[in-house]
PDB file of C-alpha atoms in Angstrom:
ATOM      1  CA  LYS A  40       0.004  -0.086   0.061  1.00 56.00           C
ATOM      2  CA  CYS A  41       2.994   2.435   0.454  1.00 59.00           C
ATOM      3  CA  GLY A  42       4.356   1.807  -2.842  1.00 69.00           C
ATOM      4  CA  LYS A  43       7.362  -0.215  -1.657  1.00 77.00           C
ATOM      5  CA  LEU A  44       6.577  -3.426  -3.755  1.00 79.00           C
ATOM      6  CA  PRO A  45       9.946  -4.764  -4.384  1.00 82.00           C
ATOM      7  CA  GLU A  46      10.690  -4.643  -0.590  1.00 83.00           C
ATOM      8  CA  ALA A  47       7.292  -5.992   0.287  1.00 85.00           C
ATOM      9  CA  THR A  48       8.008  -8.880  -2.360  1.00 88.00           C
ATOM     10  CA  ALA A  49      11.484  -9.634  -0.746  1.00 89.00           C
ATOM     11  CA  ALA A  50       9.933  -9.685   2.840  1.00 88.00           C
ATOM     12  CA  ALA A  51       7.137 -11.947   1.587  1.00 88.00           C
ATOM     13  CA  ARG A  52       9.558 -14.406  -0.168  1.00 90.00           C
ATOM     14  CA  GLN A  53      11.546 -14.521   2.986  1.00 91.00           C
ATOM     15  CA  ALA A  54       8.591 -15.479   5.069  1.00 91.00           C
ATOM     16  CA  VAL A  55       7.589 -18.227   2.707  1.00 90.00           C
ATOM     17  CA  LYS A  56      11.287 -19.476   2.819  1.00 93.00           C
ATOM     18  CA  LEU A  57      11.153 -19.382   7.041  1.00 90.00           C
ATOM     19  CA  SER A  58       7.490 -20.927   6.859  1.00 91.00           C
ATOM     20  CA  ALA A  59       6.997 -22.743   3.585  1.00 92.00           C
ATOM     21  CA  ARG A  60       3.942 -24.809   5.074  1.00 96.00           C
ATOM     22  CA  SER A  61       2.212 -21.308   6.067  1.00 96.00           C
ATOM     23  CA  PRO A  62      -0.896 -20.761   3.704  1.00 97.00           C
ATOM     24  CA  GLN A  63      -0.858 -17.116   5.091  1.00 96.00           C
ATOM     25  CA  ALA A  64       2.805 -16.649   4.091  1.00 96.00           C
ATOM     26  CA  HIS A  65       1.959 -17.793   0.292  1.00 97.00           C
ATOM     27  CA  LEU A  66      -1.142 -15.495   0.501  1.00 96.00           C
ATOM     28  CA  ASN A  67       1.025 -12.401   1.322  1.00 94.00           C
ATOM     29  CA  LEU A  68       3.565 -13.218  -1.105  1.00 95.00           C
ATOM     30  CA  GLY A  69       0.737 -13.697  -3.724  1.00 96.00           C
ATOM     31  CA  ILE A  70      -0.917 -10.317  -2.840  1.00 94.00           C
ATOM     32  CA  ALA A  71       2.812  -8.411  -3.223  1.00 93.00           C
ATOM     33  CA  LEU A  72       3.184 -10.371  -6.569  1.00 95.00           C
ATOM     34  CA  GLU A  73      -0.140  -9.265  -7.646  1.00 94.00           C
ATOM     35  CA  GLY A  74       0.616  -5.680  -6.557  1.00 91.00           C
ATOM     36  CA  ALA A  75       3.625  -5.944  -8.682  1.00 91.00           C
ATOM     37  CA  GLY A  76       1.638  -7.120 -11.823  1.00 94.00           C
ATOM     38  CA  LYS A  77       2.944 -10.691 -11.689  1.00 96.00           C
ATOM     39  CA  LEU A  78      -0.420 -12.311 -12.062  1.00 98.00           C
ATOM     40  CA  ASP A  79       0.606 -15.795 -12.978  1.00 98.00           C
ATOM     41  CA  ASP A  80       3.215 -15.682 -10.078  1.00 97.00           C
ATOM     42  CA  ALA A  81       0.587 -14.441  -7.764  1.00 97.00           C
ATOM     43  CA  ALA A  82      -1.853 -17.294  -8.734  1.00 98.00           C
ATOM     44  CA  ALA A  83       0.537 -20.110  -8.215  1.00 98.00           C
ATOM     45  CA  GLU A  84       1.094 -18.528  -4.742  1.00 97.00           C
ATOM     46  CA  TYR A  85      -2.697 -18.364  -4.113  1.00 98.00           C
ATOM     47  CA  ASP A  86      -2.820 -21.949  -5.434  1.00 98.00           C
ATOM     48  CA  VAL A  87      -0.178 -23.279  -2.850  1.00 98.00           C
ATOM     49  CA  ALA A  88      -2.418 -21.461  -0.175  1.00 98.00           C
ATOM     50  CA  THR A  89      -5.485 -23.314  -1.080  1.00 98.00           C
ATOM     51  CA  ARG A  90      -3.646 -26.525  -1.077  1.00 98.00           C
ATOM     52  CA  LEU A  91      -2.194 -26.213   2.066  1.00 98.00           C
ATOM     53  CA  LYS A  92      -5.556 -25.022   3.790  1.00 98.00           C
ATOM     54  CA  PRO A  93      -8.296 -26.227   1.536  1.00 98.00           C
ATOM     55  CA  ASP A  94     -10.983 -24.274   3.640  1.00 98.00           C
ATOM     56  CA  TYR A  95      -9.016 -20.863   3.470  1.00 98.00           C
ATOM     57  CA  ALA A  96     -11.638 -18.726   1.964  1.00 98.00           C
ATOM     58  CA  THR A  97      -9.404 -15.678   1.533  1.00 98.00           C
ATOM     59  CA  ALA A  98      -6.890 -17.661  -0.465  1.00 98.00           C
ATOM     60  CA  TRP A  99      -9.886 -19.067  -2.907  1.00 98.00           C
ATOM     61  CA  TRP A 100     -11.343 -15.460  -3.039  1.00 98.00           C
ATOM     62  CA  SER A 101      -7.841 -14.173  -4.056  1.00 98.00           C
ATOM     63  CA  LEU A 102      -7.092 -16.964  -6.604  1.00 98.00           C
ATOM     64  CA  GLY A 103     -10.541 -16.235  -8.370  1.00 98.00           C
ATOM     65  CA  LEU A 104     -10.036 -12.670  -8.303  1.00 98.00           C
ATOM     66  CA  VAL A 105      -6.584 -12.853  -9.951  1.00 98.00           C
ATOM     67  CA  ASP A 106      -7.919 -15.511 -12.613  1.00 98.00           C
ATOM     68  CA  GLY A 107     -10.198 -12.821 -13.473  1.00 97.00           C
ATOM     69  CA  LYS A 108      -7.655 -10.470 -14.100  1.00 97.00           C
ATOM     70  CA  ARG A 109      -5.869 -13.227 -15.936  1.00 97.00           C
ATOM     71  CA  LYS A 110      -8.845 -13.424 -18.198  1.00 96.00           C
ATOM     72  CA  LYS A 111      -9.666 -17.037 -17.151  1.00 96.00           C
ATOM     73  CA  PRO A 112     -13.317 -16.777 -16.410  1.00 95.00           C
ATOM     74  CA  ASP A 113     -13.919 -20.406 -15.821  1.00 97.00           C
ATOM     75  CA  ALA A 114     -11.159 -20.774 -13.435  1.00 97.00           C
ATOM     76  CA  ALA A 115     -12.312 -17.421 -11.496  1.00 98.00           C
ATOM     77  CA  ILE A 116     -15.784 -18.882 -11.513  1.00 98.00           C
ATOM     78  CA  ALA A 117     -14.655 -22.210  -9.717  1.00 98.00           C
ATOM     79  CA  ALA A 118     -12.493 -20.463  -7.098  1.00 98.00           C
ATOM     80  CA  LEU A 119     -14.871 -17.847  -6.112  1.00 98.00           C
ATOM     81  CA  GLU A 120     -17.626 -20.386  -5.815  1.00 98.00           C
ATOM     82  CA  LYS A 121     -15.412 -22.206  -3.234  1.00 98.00           C
ATOM     83  CA  ALA A 122     -14.692 -18.881  -1.583  1.00 98.00           C
ATOM     84  CA  ARG A 123     -18.441 -18.213  -1.411  1.00 98.00           C
ATOM     85  CA  THR A 124     -19.224 -21.888  -0.092  1.00 98.00           C
ATOM     86  CA  LEU A 125     -16.594 -21.239   2.679  1.00 98.00           C
ATOM     87  CA  SER A 126     -17.663 -17.796   3.432  1.00 97.00           C
ATOM     88  CA  PRO A 127     -20.688 -16.297   1.895  1.00 97.00           C
ATOM     89  CA  THR A 128     -19.637 -12.711   2.257  1.00 98.00           C
ATOM     90  CA  ALA A 129     -21.604  -9.993   0.275  1.00 98.00           C
ATOM     91  CA  ALA A 130     -17.997  -9.131  -1.155  1.00 98.00           C
ATOM     92  CA  ARG A 131     -17.335 -12.653  -2.271  1.00 98.00           C
ATOM     93  CA  ILE A 132     -21.024 -13.244  -3.785  1.00 98.00           C
ATOM     94  CA  ALA A 133     -20.703  -9.965  -5.645  1.00 98.00           C
ATOM     95  CA  ASP A 134     -17.200 -10.952  -6.977  1.00 98.00           C
ATOM     96  CA  LEU A 135     -18.664 -14.277  -8.257  1.00 98.00           C
ATOM     97  CA  GLY A 136     -21.470 -12.085  -9.820  1.00 98.00           C
ATOM     98  CA  VAL A 137     -18.572 -10.076 -11.754  1.00 97.00           C
ATOM     99  CA  ALA A 138     -17.169 -13.286 -12.818  1.00 98.00           C
ATOM    100  CA  TRP A 139     -20.422 -14.414 -14.268  1.00 98.00           C
ATOM    101  CA  ARG A 140     -20.894 -10.835 -15.594  1.00 97.00           C
ATOM    102  CA  ASP A 141     -17.578 -11.070 -17.355  1.00 95.00           C
ATOM    103  CA  LYS A 142     -18.187 -14.636 -18.916  1.00 96.00           C
ATOM    104  CA  GLY A 143     -21.502 -12.942 -20.287  1.00 95.00           C
ATOM    105  CA  ASP A 144     -24.238 -14.608 -18.234  1.00 97.00           C
ATOM    106  CA  LEU A 145     -25.845 -11.462 -17.190  1.00 97.00           C
ATOM    107  CA  GLY A 146     -29.007 -13.558 -15.791  1.00 97.00           C
ATOM    108  CA  LYS A 147     -26.532 -15.751 -13.254  1.00 98.00           C
ATOM    109  CA  ALA A 148     -24.593 -12.429 -12.301  1.00 98.00           C
ATOM    110  CA  THR A 149     -28.111 -10.534 -11.639  1.00 98.00           C
ATOM    111  CA  MET A 150     -29.112 -13.229  -9.336  1.00 98.00           C
ATOM    112  CA  LEU A 151     -25.604 -13.139  -7.370  1.00 98.00           C
ATOM    113  CA  PHE A 152     -25.706  -9.484  -7.291  1.00 98.00           C
ATOM    114  CA  ARG A 153     -29.424  -9.716  -5.697  1.00 98.00           C
ATOM    115  CA  GLU A 154     -27.960 -12.311  -3.238  1.00 98.00           C
ATOM    116  CA  ALA A 155     -25.142 -10.069  -2.143  1.00 98.00           C
ATOM    117  CA  VAL A 156     -27.396  -7.001  -1.709  1.00 98.00           C
ATOM    118  CA  ALA A 157     -29.721  -9.373   0.403  1.00 97.00           C
ATOM    119  CA  LYS A 158     -26.882 -10.498   2.394  1.00 97.00           C
ATOM    120  CA  ASP A 159     -25.899  -6.873   3.197  1.00 97.00           C
ATOM    121  CA  PRO A 160     -27.991  -4.079   1.761  1.00 95.00           C
ATOM    122  CA  ARG A 161     -25.316  -1.505   2.780  1.00 94.00           C
ATOM    123  CA  TYR A 162     -22.657  -3.250   0.564  1.00 96.00           C
ATOM    124  CA  THR A 163     -22.912  -0.558  -2.218  1.00 96.00           C
ATOM    125  CA  PRO A 164     -20.504  -2.313  -4.798  1.00 97.00           C
ATOM    126  CA  ALA A 165     -23.021  -5.131  -5.185  1.00 97.00           C
ATOM    127  CA  ARG A 166     -26.171  -2.972  -5.698  1.00 97.00           C
ATOM    128  CA  TRP A 167     -24.197  -0.553  -8.148  1.00 97.00           C
ATOM    129  CA  ARG A 168     -23.017  -3.745 -10.176  1.00 97.00           C
ATOM    130  CA  LEU A 169     -26.709  -5.018 -10.124  1.00 98.00           C
ATOM    131  CA  ALA A 170     -28.059  -1.645 -11.488  1.00 97.00           C
ATOM    132  CA  GLN A 171     -25.243  -2.081 -14.222  1.00 96.00           C
ATOM    133  CA  VAL A 172     -26.216  -5.533 -15.222  1.00 97.00           C
ATOM    134  CA  LEU A 173     -30.182  -4.615 -15.141  1.00 97.00           C
ATOM    135  CA  SER A 174     -29.340  -1.722 -17.329  1.00 96.00           C
ATOM    136  CA  ALA A 175     -27.438  -3.971 -19.784  1.00 95.00           C
ATOM    137  CA  GLN A 176     -30.661  -6.114 -19.802  1.00 96.00           C
ATOM    138  CA  HIS A 177     -32.837  -2.945 -20.602  1.00 95.00           C
ATOM    139  CA  LYS A 178     -34.524  -3.651 -17.148  1.00 96.00           C
ATOM    140  CA  CYS A 179     -34.587   0.429 -16.592  1.00 96.00           C
ATOM    141  CA  GLY A 180     -37.297   0.495 -13.775  1.00 96.00           C
ATOM    142  CA  GLU A 181     -35.469  -2.042 -11.556  1.00 97.00           C
ATOM    143  CA  MET A 182     -32.234  -0.413 -12.411  1.00 97.00           C
ATOM    144  CA  SER A 183     -33.768   2.993 -11.284  1.00 95.00           C
ATOM    145  CA  LYS A 184     -34.849   1.294  -7.952  1.00 96.00           C
ATOM    146  CA  GLU A 185     -31.502   0.086  -7.292  1.00 96.00           C
ATOM    147  CA  LEU A 186     -30.097   3.588  -7.958  1.00 96.00           C
ATOM    148  CA  ALA A 187     -32.350   5.055  -5.652  1.00 95.00           C
ATOM    149  CA  ALA A 188     -31.220   2.638  -2.840  1.00 95.00           C
ATOM    150  CA  LEU A 189     -27.497   3.749  -2.862  1.00 95.00           C
ATOM    151  CA  PRO A 190     -26.411   6.536  -1.001  1.00 93.00           C
ATOM    152  CA  ALA A 191     -27.241  10.013  -2.401  1.00 92.00           C
ATOM    153  CA  ALA A 192     -23.835  10.836  -3.548  1.00 92.00           C
ATOM    154  CA  GLU A 193     -23.494   7.561  -5.613  1.00 93.00           C
ATOM    155  CA  GLY A 194     -27.011   7.446  -6.593  1.00 92.00           C
ATOM    156  CA  GLN A 195     -27.038  10.738  -8.249  1.00 92.00           C
ATOM    157  CA  SER A 196     -23.511  10.718  -9.449  1.00 94.00           C
ATOM    158  CA  GLU A 197     -22.564  11.438 -12.963  1.00 95.00           C
ATOM    159  CA  ALA A 198     -21.879   7.792 -13.437  1.00 95.00           C
ATOM    160  CA  ALA A 199     -25.364   7.072 -12.090  1.00 95.00           C
ATOM    161  CA  GLN A 200     -26.748   9.750 -14.486  1.00 95.00           C
ATOM    162  CA  LYS A 201     -24.975   8.130 -17.325  1.00 95.00           C
ATOM    163  CA  LEU A 202     -26.635   4.647 -16.592  1.00 94.00           C
ATOM    164  CA  ARG A 203     -30.016   6.060 -16.340  1.00 94.00           C
ATOM    165  CA  THR A 204     -29.590   7.900 -19.779  1.00 94.00           C
ATOM    166  CA  ALA A 205     -28.257   4.942 -21.464  1.00 92.00           C
ATOM    167  CA  CYS A 206     -31.058   2.459 -20.289  1.00 92.00           C
ATOM    168  CA  LYS A 207     -33.657   2.377 -22.856  1.00 84.00           C
TER     169      LYS A 207
END
């Protein structure tokens, strides 16, 4: 976060050397590698973390997110589904929705964004993404309701106005 990725990566590599069986060490190395733009290496570290601790929801979630960035939608969906099964937070459910949206299944994405909103109505990223997929499906009335449920600053933002204008 402070922009010292080489130092962070070196420290995380050292932690893995000292504690090779620690899923957290591999997760942290993956985070540093992902921050440095080394997505394949990050995915490999997240994969090690999931093998060391198969019930480690954060590792599965991280793997799914990086697989999405690597344009591997099926792998992203599989990992994010595992994370959701282990710990169904609104953020994990919404990120699974993003993976389905990116794969082109707006119906499945809509269902997951609705599930995330139901899980935590104050989790605005899920509501915003739900509004976006509703707009893409020309469900303008439903989209407007979701935008109205956002905090005022977001619901009346320029991006929200553009979404309203584009929905037909």
